[in-house]
PDB file of C-alpha atoms in Angstrom:
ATOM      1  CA  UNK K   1       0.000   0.000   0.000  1.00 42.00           C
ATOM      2  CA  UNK K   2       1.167   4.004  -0.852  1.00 45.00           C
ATOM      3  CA  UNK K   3       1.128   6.565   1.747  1.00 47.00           C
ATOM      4  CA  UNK K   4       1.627   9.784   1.262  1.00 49.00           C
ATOM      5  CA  UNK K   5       2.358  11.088   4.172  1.00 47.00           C
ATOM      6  CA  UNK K   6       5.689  13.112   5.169  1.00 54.00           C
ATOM      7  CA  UNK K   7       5.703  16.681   7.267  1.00 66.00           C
ATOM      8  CA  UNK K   8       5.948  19.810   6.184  1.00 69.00           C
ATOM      9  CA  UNK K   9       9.067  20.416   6.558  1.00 67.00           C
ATOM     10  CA  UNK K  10      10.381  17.153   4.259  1.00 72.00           C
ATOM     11  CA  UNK K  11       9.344  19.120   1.368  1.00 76.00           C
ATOM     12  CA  UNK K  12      11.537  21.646  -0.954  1.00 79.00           C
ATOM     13  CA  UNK K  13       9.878  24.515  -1.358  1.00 84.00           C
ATOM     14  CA  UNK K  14      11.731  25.396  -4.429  1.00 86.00           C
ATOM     15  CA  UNK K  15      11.371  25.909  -7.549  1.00 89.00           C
ATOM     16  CA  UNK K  16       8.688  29.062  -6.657  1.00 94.00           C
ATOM     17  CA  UNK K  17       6.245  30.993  -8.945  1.00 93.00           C
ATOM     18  CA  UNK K  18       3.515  33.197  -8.990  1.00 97.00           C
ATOM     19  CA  UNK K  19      -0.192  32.603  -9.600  1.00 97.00           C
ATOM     20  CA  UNK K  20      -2.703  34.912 -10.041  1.00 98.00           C
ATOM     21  CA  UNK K  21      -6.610  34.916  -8.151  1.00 98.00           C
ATOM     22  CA  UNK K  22      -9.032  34.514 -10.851  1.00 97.00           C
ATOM     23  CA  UNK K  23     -12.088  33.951  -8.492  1.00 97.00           C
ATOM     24  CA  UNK K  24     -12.492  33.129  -4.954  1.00 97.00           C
ATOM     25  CA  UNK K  25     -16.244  31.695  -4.277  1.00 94.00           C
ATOM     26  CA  UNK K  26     -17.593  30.208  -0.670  1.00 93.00           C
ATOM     27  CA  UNK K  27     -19.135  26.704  -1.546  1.00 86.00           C
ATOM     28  CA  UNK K  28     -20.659  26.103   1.707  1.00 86.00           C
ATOM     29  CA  UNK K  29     -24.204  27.390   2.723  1.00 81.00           C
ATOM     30  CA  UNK K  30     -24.627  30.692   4.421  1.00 82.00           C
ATOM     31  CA  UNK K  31     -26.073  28.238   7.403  1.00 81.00           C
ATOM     32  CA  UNK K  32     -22.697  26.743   7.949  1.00 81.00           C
ATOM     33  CA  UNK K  33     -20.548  28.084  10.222  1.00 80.00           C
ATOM     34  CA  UNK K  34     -17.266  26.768   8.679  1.00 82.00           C
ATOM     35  CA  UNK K  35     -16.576  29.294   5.610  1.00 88.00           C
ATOM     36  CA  UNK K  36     -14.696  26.895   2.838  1.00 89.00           C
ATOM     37  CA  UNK K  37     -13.809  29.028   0.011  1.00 94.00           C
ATOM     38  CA  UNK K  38     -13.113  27.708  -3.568  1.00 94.00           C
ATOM     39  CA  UNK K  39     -10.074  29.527  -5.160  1.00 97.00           C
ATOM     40  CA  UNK K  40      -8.924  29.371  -8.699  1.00 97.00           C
ATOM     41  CA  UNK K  41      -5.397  30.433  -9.654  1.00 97.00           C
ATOM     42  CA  UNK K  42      -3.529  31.298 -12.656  1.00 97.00           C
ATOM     43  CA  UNK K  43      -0.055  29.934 -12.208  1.00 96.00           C
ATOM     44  CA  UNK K  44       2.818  31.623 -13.960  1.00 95.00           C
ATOM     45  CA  UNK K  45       4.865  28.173 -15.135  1.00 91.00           C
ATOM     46  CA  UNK K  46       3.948  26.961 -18.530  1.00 89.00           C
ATOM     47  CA  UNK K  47       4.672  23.296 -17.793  1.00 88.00           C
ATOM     48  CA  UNK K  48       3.287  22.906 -14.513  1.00 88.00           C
ATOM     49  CA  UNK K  49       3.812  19.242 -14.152  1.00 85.00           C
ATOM     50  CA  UNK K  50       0.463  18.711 -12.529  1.00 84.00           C
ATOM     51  CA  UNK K  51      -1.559  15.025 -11.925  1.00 84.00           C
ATOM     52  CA  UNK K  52      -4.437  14.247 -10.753  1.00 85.00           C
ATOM     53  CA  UNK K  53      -4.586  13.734  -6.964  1.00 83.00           C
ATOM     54  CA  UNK K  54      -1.552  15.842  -6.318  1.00 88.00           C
ATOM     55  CA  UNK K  55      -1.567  18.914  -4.564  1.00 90.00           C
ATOM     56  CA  UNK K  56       0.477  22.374  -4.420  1.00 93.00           C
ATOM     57  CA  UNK K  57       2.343  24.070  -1.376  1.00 94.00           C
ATOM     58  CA  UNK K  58       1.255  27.710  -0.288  1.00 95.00           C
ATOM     59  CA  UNK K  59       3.584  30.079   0.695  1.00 95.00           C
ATOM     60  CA  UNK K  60       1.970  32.793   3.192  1.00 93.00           C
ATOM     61  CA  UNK K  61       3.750  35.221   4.499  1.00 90.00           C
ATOM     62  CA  UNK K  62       5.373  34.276   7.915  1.00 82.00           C
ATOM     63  CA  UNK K  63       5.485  35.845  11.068  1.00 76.00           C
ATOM     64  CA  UNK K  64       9.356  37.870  10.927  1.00 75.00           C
ATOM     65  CA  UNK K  65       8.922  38.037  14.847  1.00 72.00           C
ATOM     66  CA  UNK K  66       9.919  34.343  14.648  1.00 70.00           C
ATOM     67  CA  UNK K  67      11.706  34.572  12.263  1.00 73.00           C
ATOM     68  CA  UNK K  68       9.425  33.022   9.345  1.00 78.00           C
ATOM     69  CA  UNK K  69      10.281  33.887   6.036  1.00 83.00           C
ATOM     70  CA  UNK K  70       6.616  32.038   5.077  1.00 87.00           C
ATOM     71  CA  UNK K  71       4.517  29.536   6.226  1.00 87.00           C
ATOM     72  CA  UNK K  72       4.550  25.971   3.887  1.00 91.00           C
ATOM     73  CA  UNK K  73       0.613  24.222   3.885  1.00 91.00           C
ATOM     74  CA  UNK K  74      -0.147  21.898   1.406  1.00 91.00           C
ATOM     75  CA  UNK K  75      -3.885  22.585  -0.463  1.00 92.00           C
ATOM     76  CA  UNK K  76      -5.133  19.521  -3.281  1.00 88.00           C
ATOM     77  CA  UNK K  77      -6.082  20.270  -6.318  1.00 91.00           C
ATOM     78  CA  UNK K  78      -9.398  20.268  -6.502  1.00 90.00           C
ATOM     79  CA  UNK K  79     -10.507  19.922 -10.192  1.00 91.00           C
ATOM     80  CA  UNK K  80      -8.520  19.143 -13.914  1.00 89.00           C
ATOM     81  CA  UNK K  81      -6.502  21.066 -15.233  1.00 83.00           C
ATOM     82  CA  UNK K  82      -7.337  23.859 -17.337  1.00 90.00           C
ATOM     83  CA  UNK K  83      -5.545  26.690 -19.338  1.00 92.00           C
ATOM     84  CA  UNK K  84      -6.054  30.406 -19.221  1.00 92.00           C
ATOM     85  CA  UNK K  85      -7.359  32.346 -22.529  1.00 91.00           C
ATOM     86  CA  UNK K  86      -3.675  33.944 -22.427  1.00 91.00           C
ATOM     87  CA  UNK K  87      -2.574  29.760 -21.803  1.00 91.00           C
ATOM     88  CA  UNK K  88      -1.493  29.801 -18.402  1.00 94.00           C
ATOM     89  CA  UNK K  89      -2.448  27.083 -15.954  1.00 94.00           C
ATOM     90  CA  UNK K  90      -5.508  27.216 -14.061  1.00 95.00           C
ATOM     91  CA  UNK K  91      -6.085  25.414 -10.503  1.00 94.00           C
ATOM     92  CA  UNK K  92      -8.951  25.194  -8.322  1.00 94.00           C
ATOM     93  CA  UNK K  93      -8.307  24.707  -4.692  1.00 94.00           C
ATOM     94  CA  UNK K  94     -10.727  24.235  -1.611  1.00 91.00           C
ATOM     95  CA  UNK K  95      -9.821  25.936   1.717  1.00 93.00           C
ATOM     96  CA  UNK K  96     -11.430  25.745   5.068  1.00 89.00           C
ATOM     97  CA  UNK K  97     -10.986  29.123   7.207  1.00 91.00           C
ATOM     98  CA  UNK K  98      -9.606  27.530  10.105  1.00 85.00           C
ATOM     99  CA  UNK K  99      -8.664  28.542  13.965  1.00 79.00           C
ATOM    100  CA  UNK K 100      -6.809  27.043  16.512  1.00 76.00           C
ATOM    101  CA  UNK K 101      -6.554  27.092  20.235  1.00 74.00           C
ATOM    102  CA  UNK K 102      -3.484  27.756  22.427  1.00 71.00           C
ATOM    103  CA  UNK K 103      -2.467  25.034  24.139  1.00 70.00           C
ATOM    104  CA  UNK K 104      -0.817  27.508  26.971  1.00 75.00           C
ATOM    105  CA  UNK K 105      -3.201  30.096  27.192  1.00 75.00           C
ATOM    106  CA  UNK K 106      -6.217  28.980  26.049  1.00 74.00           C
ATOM    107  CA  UNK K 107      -6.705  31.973  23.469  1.00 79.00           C
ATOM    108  CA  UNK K 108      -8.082  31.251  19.648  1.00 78.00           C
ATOM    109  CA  UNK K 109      -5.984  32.160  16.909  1.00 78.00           C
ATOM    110  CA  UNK K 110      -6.819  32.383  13.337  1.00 79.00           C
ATOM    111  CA  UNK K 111      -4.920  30.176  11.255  1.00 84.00           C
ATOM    112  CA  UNK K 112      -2.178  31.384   9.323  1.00 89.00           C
ATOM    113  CA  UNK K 113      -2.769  30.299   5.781  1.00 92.00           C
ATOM    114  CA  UNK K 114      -6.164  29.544   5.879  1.00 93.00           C
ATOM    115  CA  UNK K 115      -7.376  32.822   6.516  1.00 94.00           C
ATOM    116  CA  UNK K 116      -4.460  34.573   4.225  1.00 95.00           C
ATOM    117  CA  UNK K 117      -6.237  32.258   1.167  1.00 97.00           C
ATOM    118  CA  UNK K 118      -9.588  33.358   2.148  1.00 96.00           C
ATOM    119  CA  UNK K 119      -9.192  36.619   2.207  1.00 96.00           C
ATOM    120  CA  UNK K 120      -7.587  37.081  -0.817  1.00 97.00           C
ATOM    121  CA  UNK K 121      -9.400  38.803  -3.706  1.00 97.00           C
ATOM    122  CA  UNK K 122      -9.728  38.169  -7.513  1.00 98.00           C
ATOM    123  CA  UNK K 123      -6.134  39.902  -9.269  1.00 97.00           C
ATOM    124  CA  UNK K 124      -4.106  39.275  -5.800  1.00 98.00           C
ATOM    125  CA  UNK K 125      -1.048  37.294  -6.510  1.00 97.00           C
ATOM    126  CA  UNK K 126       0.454  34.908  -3.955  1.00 97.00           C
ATOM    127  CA  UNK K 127       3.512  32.397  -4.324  1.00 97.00           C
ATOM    128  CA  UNK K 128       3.085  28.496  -4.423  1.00 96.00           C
ATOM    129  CA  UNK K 129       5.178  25.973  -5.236  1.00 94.00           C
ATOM    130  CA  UNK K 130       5.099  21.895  -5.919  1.00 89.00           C
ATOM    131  CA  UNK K 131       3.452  19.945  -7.217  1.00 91.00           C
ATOM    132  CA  UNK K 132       3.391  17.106  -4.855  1.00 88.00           C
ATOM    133  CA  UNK K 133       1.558  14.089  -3.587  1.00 80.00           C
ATOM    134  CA  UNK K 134       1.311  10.606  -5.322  1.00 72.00           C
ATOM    135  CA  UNK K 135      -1.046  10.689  -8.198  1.00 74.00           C
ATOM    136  CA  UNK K 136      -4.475   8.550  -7.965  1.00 80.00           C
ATOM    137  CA  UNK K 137      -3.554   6.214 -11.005  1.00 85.00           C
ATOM    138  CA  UNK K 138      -6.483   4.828 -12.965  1.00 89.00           C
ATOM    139  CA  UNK K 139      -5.671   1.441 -12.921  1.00 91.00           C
ATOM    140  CA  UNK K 140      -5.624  -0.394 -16.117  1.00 91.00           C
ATOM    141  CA  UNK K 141      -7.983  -2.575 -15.949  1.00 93.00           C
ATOM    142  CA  UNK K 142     -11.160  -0.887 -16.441  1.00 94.00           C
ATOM    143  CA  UNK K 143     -13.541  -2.868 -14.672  1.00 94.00           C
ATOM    144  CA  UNK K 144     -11.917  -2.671 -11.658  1.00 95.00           C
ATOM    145  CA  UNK K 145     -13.223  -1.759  -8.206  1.00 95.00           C
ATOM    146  CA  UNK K 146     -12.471   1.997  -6.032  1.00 95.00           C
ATOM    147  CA  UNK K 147     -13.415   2.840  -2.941  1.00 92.00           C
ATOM    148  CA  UNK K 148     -12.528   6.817  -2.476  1.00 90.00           C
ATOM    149  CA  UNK K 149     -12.958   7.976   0.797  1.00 87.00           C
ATOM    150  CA  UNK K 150     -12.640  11.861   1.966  1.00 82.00           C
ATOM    151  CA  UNK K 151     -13.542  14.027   4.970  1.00 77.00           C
ATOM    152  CA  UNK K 152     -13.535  17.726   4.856  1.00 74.00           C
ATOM    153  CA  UNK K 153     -11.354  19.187   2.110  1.00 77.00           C
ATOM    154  CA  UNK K 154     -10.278  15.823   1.526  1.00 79.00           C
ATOM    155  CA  UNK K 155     -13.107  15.180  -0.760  1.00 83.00           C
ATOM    156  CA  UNK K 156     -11.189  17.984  -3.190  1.00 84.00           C
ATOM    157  CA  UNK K 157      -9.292  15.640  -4.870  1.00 86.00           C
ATOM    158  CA  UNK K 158     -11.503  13.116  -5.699  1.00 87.00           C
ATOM    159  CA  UNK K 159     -13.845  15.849  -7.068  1.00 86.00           C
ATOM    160  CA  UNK K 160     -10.981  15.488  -9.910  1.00 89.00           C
ATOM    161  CA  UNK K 161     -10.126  12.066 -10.078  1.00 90.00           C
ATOM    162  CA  UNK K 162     -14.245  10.996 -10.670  1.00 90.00           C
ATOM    163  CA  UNK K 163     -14.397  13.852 -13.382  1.00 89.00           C
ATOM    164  CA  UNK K 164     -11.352  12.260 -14.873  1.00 91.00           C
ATOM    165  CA  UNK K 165     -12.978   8.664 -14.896  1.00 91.00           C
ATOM    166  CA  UNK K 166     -15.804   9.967 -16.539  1.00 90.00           C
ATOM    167  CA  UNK K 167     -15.099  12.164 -18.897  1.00 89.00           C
ATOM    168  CA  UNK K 168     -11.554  11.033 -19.900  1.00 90.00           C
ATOM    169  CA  UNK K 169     -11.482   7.418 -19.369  1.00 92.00           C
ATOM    170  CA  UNK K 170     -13.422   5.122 -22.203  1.00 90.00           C
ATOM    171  CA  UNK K 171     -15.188   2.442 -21.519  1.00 89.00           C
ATOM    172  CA  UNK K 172     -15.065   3.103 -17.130  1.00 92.00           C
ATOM    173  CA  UNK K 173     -16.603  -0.209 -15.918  1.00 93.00           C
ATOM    174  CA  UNK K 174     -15.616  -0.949 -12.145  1.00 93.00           C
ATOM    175  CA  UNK K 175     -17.756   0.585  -9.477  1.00 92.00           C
ATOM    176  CA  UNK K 176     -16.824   4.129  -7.960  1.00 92.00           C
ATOM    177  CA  UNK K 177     -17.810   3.909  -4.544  1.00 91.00           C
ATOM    178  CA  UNK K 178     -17.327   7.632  -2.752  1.00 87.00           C
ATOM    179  CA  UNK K 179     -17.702   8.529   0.651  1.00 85.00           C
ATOM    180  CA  UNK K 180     -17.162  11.713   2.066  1.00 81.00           C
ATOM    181  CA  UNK K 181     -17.629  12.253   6.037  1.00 75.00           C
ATOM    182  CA  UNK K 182     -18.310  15.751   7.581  1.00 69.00           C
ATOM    183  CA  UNK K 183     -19.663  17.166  10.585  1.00 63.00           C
ATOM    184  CA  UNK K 184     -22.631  18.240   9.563  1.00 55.00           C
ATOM    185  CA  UNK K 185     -24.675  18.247   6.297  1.00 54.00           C
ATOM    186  CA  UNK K 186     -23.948  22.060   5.882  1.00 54.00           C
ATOM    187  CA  UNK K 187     -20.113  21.218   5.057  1.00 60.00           C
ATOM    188  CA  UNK K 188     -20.487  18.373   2.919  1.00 65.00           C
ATOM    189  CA  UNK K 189     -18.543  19.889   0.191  1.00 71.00           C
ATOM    190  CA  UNK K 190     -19.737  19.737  -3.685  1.00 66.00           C
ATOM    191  CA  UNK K 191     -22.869  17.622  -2.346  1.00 65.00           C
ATOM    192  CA  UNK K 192     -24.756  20.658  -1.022  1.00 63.00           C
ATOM    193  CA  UNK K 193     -27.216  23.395  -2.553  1.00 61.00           C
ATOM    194  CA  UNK K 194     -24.424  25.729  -3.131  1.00 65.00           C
ATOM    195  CA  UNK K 195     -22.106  23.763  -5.477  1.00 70.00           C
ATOM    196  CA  UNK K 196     -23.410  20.111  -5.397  1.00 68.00           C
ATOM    197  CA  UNK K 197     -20.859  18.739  -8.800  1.00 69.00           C
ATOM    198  CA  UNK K 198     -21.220  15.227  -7.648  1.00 73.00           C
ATOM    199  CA  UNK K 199     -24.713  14.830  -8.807  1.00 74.00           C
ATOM    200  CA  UNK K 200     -24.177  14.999 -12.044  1.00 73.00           C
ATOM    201  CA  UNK K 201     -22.390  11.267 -12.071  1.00 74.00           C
ATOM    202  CA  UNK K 202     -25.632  10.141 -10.316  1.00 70.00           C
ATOM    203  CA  UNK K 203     -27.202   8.573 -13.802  1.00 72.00           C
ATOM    204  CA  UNK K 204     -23.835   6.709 -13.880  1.00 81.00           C
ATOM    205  CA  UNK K 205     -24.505   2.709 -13.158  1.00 87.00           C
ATOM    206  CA  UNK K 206     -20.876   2.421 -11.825  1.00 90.00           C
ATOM    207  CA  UNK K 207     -21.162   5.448  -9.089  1.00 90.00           C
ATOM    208  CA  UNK K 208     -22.328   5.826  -5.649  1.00 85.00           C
ATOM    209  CA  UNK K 209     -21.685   8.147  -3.270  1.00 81.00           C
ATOM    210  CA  UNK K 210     -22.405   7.982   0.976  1.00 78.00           C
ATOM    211  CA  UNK K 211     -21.992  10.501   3.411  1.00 73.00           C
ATOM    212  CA  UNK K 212     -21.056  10.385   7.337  1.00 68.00           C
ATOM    213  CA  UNK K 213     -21.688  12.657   9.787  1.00 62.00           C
ATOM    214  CA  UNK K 214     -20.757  13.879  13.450  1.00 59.00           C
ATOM    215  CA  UNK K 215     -24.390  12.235  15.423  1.00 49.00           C
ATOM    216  CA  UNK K 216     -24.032  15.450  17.669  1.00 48.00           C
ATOM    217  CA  UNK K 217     -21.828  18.458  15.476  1.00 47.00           C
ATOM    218  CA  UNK K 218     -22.601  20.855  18.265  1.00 47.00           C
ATOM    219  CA  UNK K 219     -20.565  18.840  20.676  1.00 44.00           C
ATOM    220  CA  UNK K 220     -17.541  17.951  18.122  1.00 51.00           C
ATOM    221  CA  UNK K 221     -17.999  14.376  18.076  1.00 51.00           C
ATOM    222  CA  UNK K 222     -16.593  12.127  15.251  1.00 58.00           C
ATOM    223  CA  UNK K 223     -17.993  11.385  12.410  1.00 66.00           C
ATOM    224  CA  UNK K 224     -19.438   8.826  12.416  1.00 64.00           C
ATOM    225  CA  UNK K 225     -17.754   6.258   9.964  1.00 71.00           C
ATOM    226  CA  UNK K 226     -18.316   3.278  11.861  1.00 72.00           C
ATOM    227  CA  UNK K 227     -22.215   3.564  11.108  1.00 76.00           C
ATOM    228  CA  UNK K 228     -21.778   4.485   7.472  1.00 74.00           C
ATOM    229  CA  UNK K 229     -19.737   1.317   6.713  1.00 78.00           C
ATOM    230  CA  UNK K 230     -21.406  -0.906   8.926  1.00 80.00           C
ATOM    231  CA  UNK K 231     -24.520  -0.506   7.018  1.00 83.00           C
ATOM    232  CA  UNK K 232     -22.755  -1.457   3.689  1.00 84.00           C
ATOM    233  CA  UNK K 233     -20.797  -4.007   5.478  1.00 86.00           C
ATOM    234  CA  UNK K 234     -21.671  -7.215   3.017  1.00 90.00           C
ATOM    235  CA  UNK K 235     -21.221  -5.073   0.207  1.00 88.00           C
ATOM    236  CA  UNK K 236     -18.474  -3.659   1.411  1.00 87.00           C
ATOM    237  CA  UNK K 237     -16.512  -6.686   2.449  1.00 88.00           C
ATOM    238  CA  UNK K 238     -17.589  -8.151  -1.184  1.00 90.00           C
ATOM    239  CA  UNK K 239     -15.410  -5.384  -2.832  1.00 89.00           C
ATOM    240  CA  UNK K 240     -12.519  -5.531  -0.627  1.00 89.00           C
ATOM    241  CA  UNK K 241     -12.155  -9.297  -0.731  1.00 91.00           C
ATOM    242  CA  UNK K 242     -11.980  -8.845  -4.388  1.00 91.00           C
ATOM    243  CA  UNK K 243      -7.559  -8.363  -5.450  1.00 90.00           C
ATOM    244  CA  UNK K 244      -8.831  -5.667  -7.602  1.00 90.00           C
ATOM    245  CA  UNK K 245     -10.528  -3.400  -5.648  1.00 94.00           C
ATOM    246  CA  UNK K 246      -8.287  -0.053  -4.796  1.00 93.00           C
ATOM    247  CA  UNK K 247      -8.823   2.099  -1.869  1.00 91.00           C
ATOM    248  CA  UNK K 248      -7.783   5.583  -1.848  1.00 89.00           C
ATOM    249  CA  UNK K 249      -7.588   8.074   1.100  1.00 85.00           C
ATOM    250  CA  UNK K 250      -7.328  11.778   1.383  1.00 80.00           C
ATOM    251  CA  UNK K 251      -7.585  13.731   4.925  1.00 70.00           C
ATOM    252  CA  UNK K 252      -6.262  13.624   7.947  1.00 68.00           C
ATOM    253  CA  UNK K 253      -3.609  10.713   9.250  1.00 71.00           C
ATOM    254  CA  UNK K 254      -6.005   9.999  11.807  1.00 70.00           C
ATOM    255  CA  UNK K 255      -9.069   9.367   9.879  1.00 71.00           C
ATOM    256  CA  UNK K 256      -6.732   6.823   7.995  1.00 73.00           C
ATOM    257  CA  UNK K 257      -6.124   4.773  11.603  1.00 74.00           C
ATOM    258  CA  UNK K 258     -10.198   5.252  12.619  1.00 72.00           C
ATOM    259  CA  UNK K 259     -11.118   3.734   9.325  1.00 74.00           C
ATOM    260  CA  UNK K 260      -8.297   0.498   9.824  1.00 75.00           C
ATOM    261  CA  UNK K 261     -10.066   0.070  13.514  1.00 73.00           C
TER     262      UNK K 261
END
């Protein structure tokens, strides 16, 4: 099994280049309380090597109080590839406005890149760098079976992998099994009234998607993946049994050691 998991600070953060805001667009509902923006960038590198399932670094500007130059995160890419009218690159990336507590004294902080990304506006430039990530290969045989599984902005990924199957793979027979767990309903990303893109593979035999939620949001319990699967647990145990079936993963190292429990 591949996994892609190193820390931040494994990675190069060179070569660097530009890109360019195009849009930025919330894509959860106004009900939510977590504000996930979709951003799309025009990158200034011709041959940005880019493929699907990969992701690009973020450099935000760091704090020179501690001496930070920038501040590395790591955002997927959350669609295909496209080019500019002028033929640039163009990148869509999905970023959750995030906060965190300190440990010490107990005051909330806004994170650092998060809330740079957000608040950026269309014609702002900002400096990335990457690619990185291992790709999601299509496998070659056709008819085999995937089980994509994604919580949060994890989902972003796969958003481009299924458009991928579907519209640039011929003859896509294996079943795409996706499931995408979230707190609440209000931040299931691209599966709610604001931007819902994975309804349109709904008339597709081969696809199904499930969702898993926190039981109690309010109160910051887990999602609750246990349920979800349990429920499709023949099925379930049907594809994995089967040498062909592939599993991919994209969130949080934890979720990866919930789901093997």
């Amino acid at each position: 099994m591949s996994i892609g998991i190193s820390h931040l600070s494994d990675y190069s953060i060179e070569p660097r280049y530009q890109a360019t805001v195009v849009s930025t667009e919330r894509i959860t509902p106004d009900a939510s309380d977590e504000d996930v923006r979709e951003l799309v960038l025009d990158v200034d590198r011709p041959n940005l090597p880019y493929e699907i399932g990969q992701s690009i670094g973020v450099l935000a500007p760091g704090d020179p109080a501690l001496g930070e130059e920038h501040h590395l995160r790591l955002y997927s890419v959350a669609d295909l590839p496209e080019r500019s009218d002028a033929g640039r690159p163009r990148i869509k990336i999905a970023v959750r406005r995030c906060s965190y507590i300190d440990e010490f004294t107990g005051e909330r902080h806004p994170g650092i890149s998060s809330n740079y990304l957000c608040d950026l506006r269309p014609a702002d430039t900002l400096t990335i760098t990457g690619p990185f990530g291992l790709a999601f290969e299509v496998p070659e045989d056709h008819d085999t079976s995937l089980i994509l599984v994604g919580s949060g902005t994890g989902i972003a990924p796969f958003r481009a992998f299924v458009k991928h199957l579907y519209r640039n793979v011929p003859g896509w027979t294996g079943p795409v099994w996706l499931f995408h767990g979230a707190r609440s309903g209000l931040e299931l990303l691209y599966m709610n009234d604001r931007k819902n893109d994975f309804a349109q593979y709904c008339d597709e035999a081969t696809f199904q998607a499930f969702t898993a939620l926190s039981p109690r949001p309010s109160w910051a319990e887990p999602i609750a993946w246990h349920q979800m699967l349990t429920e499709r647990a023949d099925d379930l145990l049907a594809l994995l049994t089967d040498a062909k079936t592939r599993v991919y993963l994209a969130g949080l190292e934890e979720m990866r050691d919930h789901l093997d429990e």
